[in-house]
Amino acid sequence: MIAPSILAADFARLAEATDAVRGADWLHVDVMDGHFVPNLTIGLPVVRALLRSTDIPLDCHLMIDDPDRWAIDYAEAGVHNVTVHVEAAHDPVKIAKDLRAAGANAGLSVKPNTPLEPYVELLDHFDTLLVMSVEPGFGGQEFIPDVLEKVRVARRHELNILIEIDGGINADTIEEAAEAGVDCFVAGSAVFGADDPARAVEELRARATREA
Ligand code: DX5
Ligand code: ZN
């Protein structure tokens, strides 16, 4: 699966950006609060507008403090997959249960330096694991290959979970991520920085599938 990240799109032309990637599996939306990460993006009002303007399921990556308070609103708005950071969540299991009860998938994310092993049992409550392959906060950073070890660990545990990777995914890095066992690839600059974003999605998909 390919999830273009609209962080790399023109925020004044989001409807055009979503139309430009109509073949994508999910649309990745980076919500940043200026506290959990040193950047500020968009929140629920823009997410609601996106939900009205596209049929692509939304994948909201909440890089915010206190997701215990805010994540549920995204699920209730109709977001397909709502991901919170394990470093920010006070009660991840409760968040996951609430998200699922509201009809959304529950996602858990780990920053590059956060180990996975202490949280493996938590993952029974989640639908997706988002492994960050850059420090969260900004697009266009370089892929950190070491994080693929966490993907391999998750695979070895045979969890019933979709593994997503986010940060620095492009034509040069997607194959090794696919080989490690990633199911869903977030790509911002590699998609919206391309002349033809729809074609970039298909090219990434072809590369990932070839190695899977
Ligand atoms: C970074 C975000 C990513 C970002 C990826 O904090 O979580 O989703 O948009 O951008 P690229 O693909 O350009 O690394
Ligand atoms: Zn993201």
Short mmCIF file of C-alpha atoms and ligand atoms in Angstrom, two decimals:
data_model
loop_
_atom_site.label_atom_id
_atom_site.label_comp_id
_atom_site.label_asym_id
_atom_site.label_seq_id
_atom_site.Cartn_x
_atom_site.Cartn_y
_atom_site.Cartn_z
CA MET A 1 0.00 0.00 0.00
CA ILE A 2 1.12 3.55 -0.77
CA ALA A 3 0.06 6.48 1.43
CA PRO A 4 1.10 9.85 -0.02
CA SER A 5 1.76 12.42 2.71
CA ILE A 6 0.07 15.73 2.01
CA LEU A 7 2.71 17.46 4.12
CA ALA A 8 4.64 17.74 0.85
CA ALA A 9 1.65 19.08 -1.09
CA ASP A 10 0.55 22.69 -1.51
CA PHE A 11 -1.62 23.36 1.56
CA ALA A 12 -3.50 26.04 -0.40
CA ARG A 13 -4.49 23.43 -3.02
CA LEU A 14 -5.25 20.29 -1.03
CA ALA A 15 -8.22 19.24 -3.16
CA GLU A 16 -6.03 19.30 -6.26
CA ALA A 17 -3.37 17.32 -4.39
CA THR A 18 -5.82 14.58 -3.39
CA ASP A 19 -7.14 14.40 -6.97
CA ALA A 20 -3.56 14.08 -8.20
CA VAL A 21 -3.06 10.82 -6.24
CA ARG A 22 -6.44 9.17 -6.83
CA GLY A 23 -4.84 5.72 -7.09
CA ALA A 24 -3.34 5.89 -3.60
CA ASP A 25 -4.46 3.42 -0.95
CA TRP A 26 -4.50 5.88 1.94
CA LEU A 27 -3.89 9.59 2.24
CA HIS A 28 -1.43 10.32 5.04
CA VAL A 29 -2.19 13.46 7.04
CA ASP A 30 0.46 14.76 9.45
CA VAL A 31 -1.09 16.55 12.40
CA MET A 32 1.59 18.43 14.38
CA ASP A 33 0.98 20.60 17.42
CA GLY A 34 4.23 22.53 17.85
CA HIS A 35 4.78 20.74 21.19
CA PHE A 36 5.34 17.04 20.56
CA VAL A 37 7.28 18.06 17.46
CA PRO A 38 8.85 21.43 16.61
CA ASN A 39 6.43 22.12 13.76
CA LEU A 40 2.77 23.07 13.43
CA THR A 41 0.54 21.87 10.60
CA ILE A 42 -3.18 21.26 10.50
CA GLY A 43 -5.89 19.87 12.74
CA LEU A 44 -9.46 18.68 12.77
CA PRO A 45 -11.07 21.47 10.69
CA VAL A 46 -8.82 20.76 7.72
CA VAL A 47 -9.16 17.01 8.22
CA ARG A 48 -12.96 17.39 8.09
CA ALA A 49 -12.63 19.36 4.85
CA LEU A 50 -10.42 16.63 3.38
CA LEU A 51 -12.93 13.97 4.37
CA ARG A 52 -15.56 15.87 2.39
CA SER A 53 -13.34 16.30 -0.65
CA THR A 54 -11.84 12.84 -1.20
CA ASP A 55 -12.87 9.18 -1.14
CA ILE A 56 -9.34 8.02 -0.31
CA PRO A 57 -9.30 6.70 3.27
CA LEU A 58 -7.46 9.11 5.57
CA ASP A 59 -4.50 8.00 7.65
CA CYS A 60 -3.99 10.61 10.37
CA HIS A 61 -0.60 10.62 12.05
CA LEU A 62 -1.00 12.56 15.27
CA MET A 63 2.31 14.09 16.33
CA ILE A 64 0.72 15.79 19.29
CA ASP A 65 0.86 15.83 23.07
CA ASP A 66 -2.06 14.29 24.96
CA PRO A 67 -3.49 12.12 22.15
CA ASP A 68 -5.61 10.62 24.96
CA ARG A 69 -7.67 13.79 24.68
CA TRP A 70 -7.67 14.42 20.91
CA ALA A 71 -7.41 11.15 18.96
CA ILE A 72 -11.04 10.16 19.40
CA ASP A 73 -12.25 13.30 17.60
CA TYR A 74 -10.46 12.19 14.44
CA ALA A 75 -12.07 8.74 14.61
CA GLU A 76 -15.51 10.23 15.15
CA ALA A 77 -14.98 12.58 12.20
CA GLY A 78 -14.53 9.54 9.95
CA VAL A 79 -10.78 9.07 9.67
CA HIS A 80 -9.98 5.49 8.63
CA ASN A 81 -6.73 5.02 10.55
CA VAL A 82 -5.74 7.17 13.54
CA THR A 83 -2.16 6.82 14.74
CA VAL A 84 -0.84 8.11 18.07
CA HIS A 85 2.74 8.16 19.33
CA VAL A 86 3.66 5.77 22.11
CA GLU A 87 5.97 8.50 23.50
CA ALA A 88 2.99 10.85 23.94
CA ALA A 89 0.16 8.52 24.94
CA HIS A 90 -0.69 8.09 28.63
CA ASP A 91 -2.98 5.10 28.20
CA PRO A 92 -2.44 3.62 24.71
CA VAL A 93 -4.73 0.63 25.30
CA LYS A 94 -7.64 2.88 26.21
CA ILE A 95 -6.96 5.06 23.17
CA ALA A 96 -6.97 2.00 20.92
CA LYS A 97 -10.22 0.68 22.40
CA ASP A 98 -11.90 4.07 22.01
CA LEU A 99 -10.69 4.47 18.42
CA ARG A 100 -11.95 1.02 17.47
CA ALA A 101 -15.27 1.62 19.24
CA ALA A 102 -15.65 4.75 17.11
CA GLY A 103 -15.15 2.64 13.97
CA ALA A 104 -11.55 3.58 13.15
CA ASN A 105 -8.37 1.56 12.93
CA ALA A 106 -5.99 2.25 15.80
CA GLY A 107 -2.35 2.93 15.00
CA LEU A 108 0.69 3.16 17.25
CA SER A 109 3.85 4.97 16.18
CA VAL A 110 7.43 4.81 17.44
CA LYS A 111 10.08 7.47 16.82
CA PRO A 112 13.44 6.29 15.39
CA ASN A 113 15.11 6.00 18.82
CA THR A 114 12.18 4.38 20.60
CA PRO A 115 12.65 0.62 20.99
CA LEU A 116 9.77 -1.65 20.04
CA GLU A 117 10.25 -4.59 22.39
CA PRO A 118 8.74 -2.90 25.52
CA TYR A 119 5.55 -2.24 23.56
CA VAL A 120 5.05 -5.46 21.63
CA GLU A 121 2.22 -6.63 23.89
CA LEU A 122 0.40 -3.34 23.43
CA LEU A 123 0.19 -4.07 19.74
CA ASP A 124 -2.48 -6.71 20.29
CA HIS A 125 -4.85 -3.78 20.73
CA PHE A 126 -3.78 -1.98 17.57
CA ASP A 127 -4.39 -2.42 13.85
CA THR A 128 -1.31 -0.62 12.55
CA LEU A 129 2.27 0.00 13.65
CA LEU A 130 3.87 3.14 12.19
CA VAL A 131 7.64 2.92 12.31
CA MET A 132 9.19 6.38 11.91
CA SER A 133 12.23 6.32 9.64
CA VAL A 134 13.05 10.02 10.25
CA GLU A 135 12.67 12.21 13.34
CA PRO A 136 9.04 13.32 13.19
CA GLY A 137 8.38 16.95 12.39
CA PHE A 138 9.47 17.58 8.83
CA GLY A 139 9.30 16.06 5.37
CA GLY A 140 12.23 15.69 3.02
CA GLN A 141 14.64 14.11 5.51
CA GLU A 142 16.96 11.19 4.88
CA PHE A 143 15.78 7.63 5.55
CA ILE A 144 17.29 5.96 8.66
CA PRO A 145 17.82 2.31 7.66
CA ASP A 146 18.45 1.12 11.26
CA VAL A 147 14.73 1.35 12.03
CA LEU A 148 14.07 -1.59 9.72
CA GLU A 149 15.24 -3.82 12.55
CA LYS A 150 12.02 -2.88 14.36
CA VAL A 151 10.03 -3.94 11.32
CA ARG A 152 11.80 -7.30 11.40
CA VAL A 153 11.15 -7.65 15.14
CA ALA A 154 7.45 -6.93 14.61
CA ARG A 155 7.34 -9.48 11.78
CA ARG A 156 9.04 -12.12 13.95
CA HIS A 157 6.34 -11.69 16.59
CA GLU A 158 3.77 -12.58 13.94
CA LEU A 159 1.46 -9.84 15.10
CA ASN A 160 -1.83 -9.44 13.36
CA ILE A 161 -0.95 -5.89 12.42
CA LEU A 162 -0.27 -3.76 9.36
CA ILE A 163 3.24 -2.33 9.40
CA GLU A 164 3.66 1.17 8.03
CA ILE A 165 6.85 3.15 7.52
CA ASP A 166 7.13 6.93 7.38
CA GLY A 167 10.01 9.19 6.41
CA GLY A 168 12.49 9.29 3.56
CA ILE A 169 10.69 6.67 1.46
CA ASN A 170 11.51 7.02 -2.23
CA ALA A 171 12.55 4.92 -5.22
CA ASP A 172 15.95 4.25 -3.60
CA THR A 173 14.74 3.20 -0.14
CA ILE A 174 11.37 1.51 -0.66
CA GLU A 175 12.76 -1.85 -1.75
CA GLU A 176 14.77 -2.48 1.41
CA ALA A 177 11.77 -1.45 3.50
CA ALA A 178 9.58 -3.87 1.55
CA GLU A 179 12.12 -6.63 2.04
CA ALA A 180 12.07 -6.05 5.81
CA GLY A 181 8.31 -6.63 5.79
CA VAL A 182 6.63 -3.23 5.54
CA ASP A 183 3.03 -3.31 4.23
CA CYS A 184 2.28 0.37 3.82
CA PHE A 185 4.67 3.08 2.66
CA VAL A 186 4.17 6.76 3.46
CA ALA A 187 5.82 9.05 0.93
CA GLY A 188 5.65 12.82 0.89
CA SER A 189 8.33 14.48 -1.20
CA ALA A 190 8.77 11.41 -3.43
CA VAL A 191 5.12 11.75 -4.50
CA PHE A 192 4.22 15.44 -4.38
CA GLY A 193 7.69 16.55 -5.44
CA ALA A 194 7.32 14.51 -8.64
CA ASP A 195 6.06 16.04 -11.89
CA ASP A 196 3.34 13.39 -12.03
CA PRO A 197 2.28 12.37 -8.49
CA ALA A 198 -0.07 9.60 -9.71
CA ARG A 199 2.73 8.04 -11.67
CA ALA A 200 5.11 8.36 -8.70
CA VAL A 201 2.60 6.38 -6.61
CA GLU A 202 2.46 3.61 -9.21
CA GLU A 203 6.23 3.51 -9.56
CA LEU A 204 6.71 3.22 -5.81
CA ARG A 205 4.07 0.49 -5.67
CA ALA A 206 5.78 -1.44 -8.45
CA ARG A 207 9.14 -1.29 -6.67
CA ALA A 208 7.68 -2.34 -3.33
CA THR A 209 5.76 -5.22 -4.88
CA ARG A 210 8.74 -6.50 -6.79
CA GLU A 211 10.68 -7.03 -3.58
CA ALA A 212 7.82 -8.18 -1.35
C1 DX5 B 1 7.34 13.58 9.16
C2 DX5 B 1 6.03 13.06 8.67
C3 DX5 B 1 6.06 12.38 7.36
C4 DX5 B 1 6.54 13.20 6.21
C5 DX5 B 1 7.29 12.30 5.28
O1 DX5 B 1 7.21 13.90 10.50
O2 DX5 B 1 5.49 12.14 9.60
O3 DX5 B 1 4.80 11.80 7.05
O4 DX5 B 1 5.51 13.82 5.48
O5 DX5 B 1 7.87 13.07 4.28
P1 DX5 B 1 8.97 12.46 3.28
O6 DX5 B 1 8.34 11.32 2.56
O7 DX5 B 1 9.28 13.64 2.42
O8 DX5 B 1 10.13 12.02 4.14
ZN ZN B 2 3.65 11.08 9.02
#
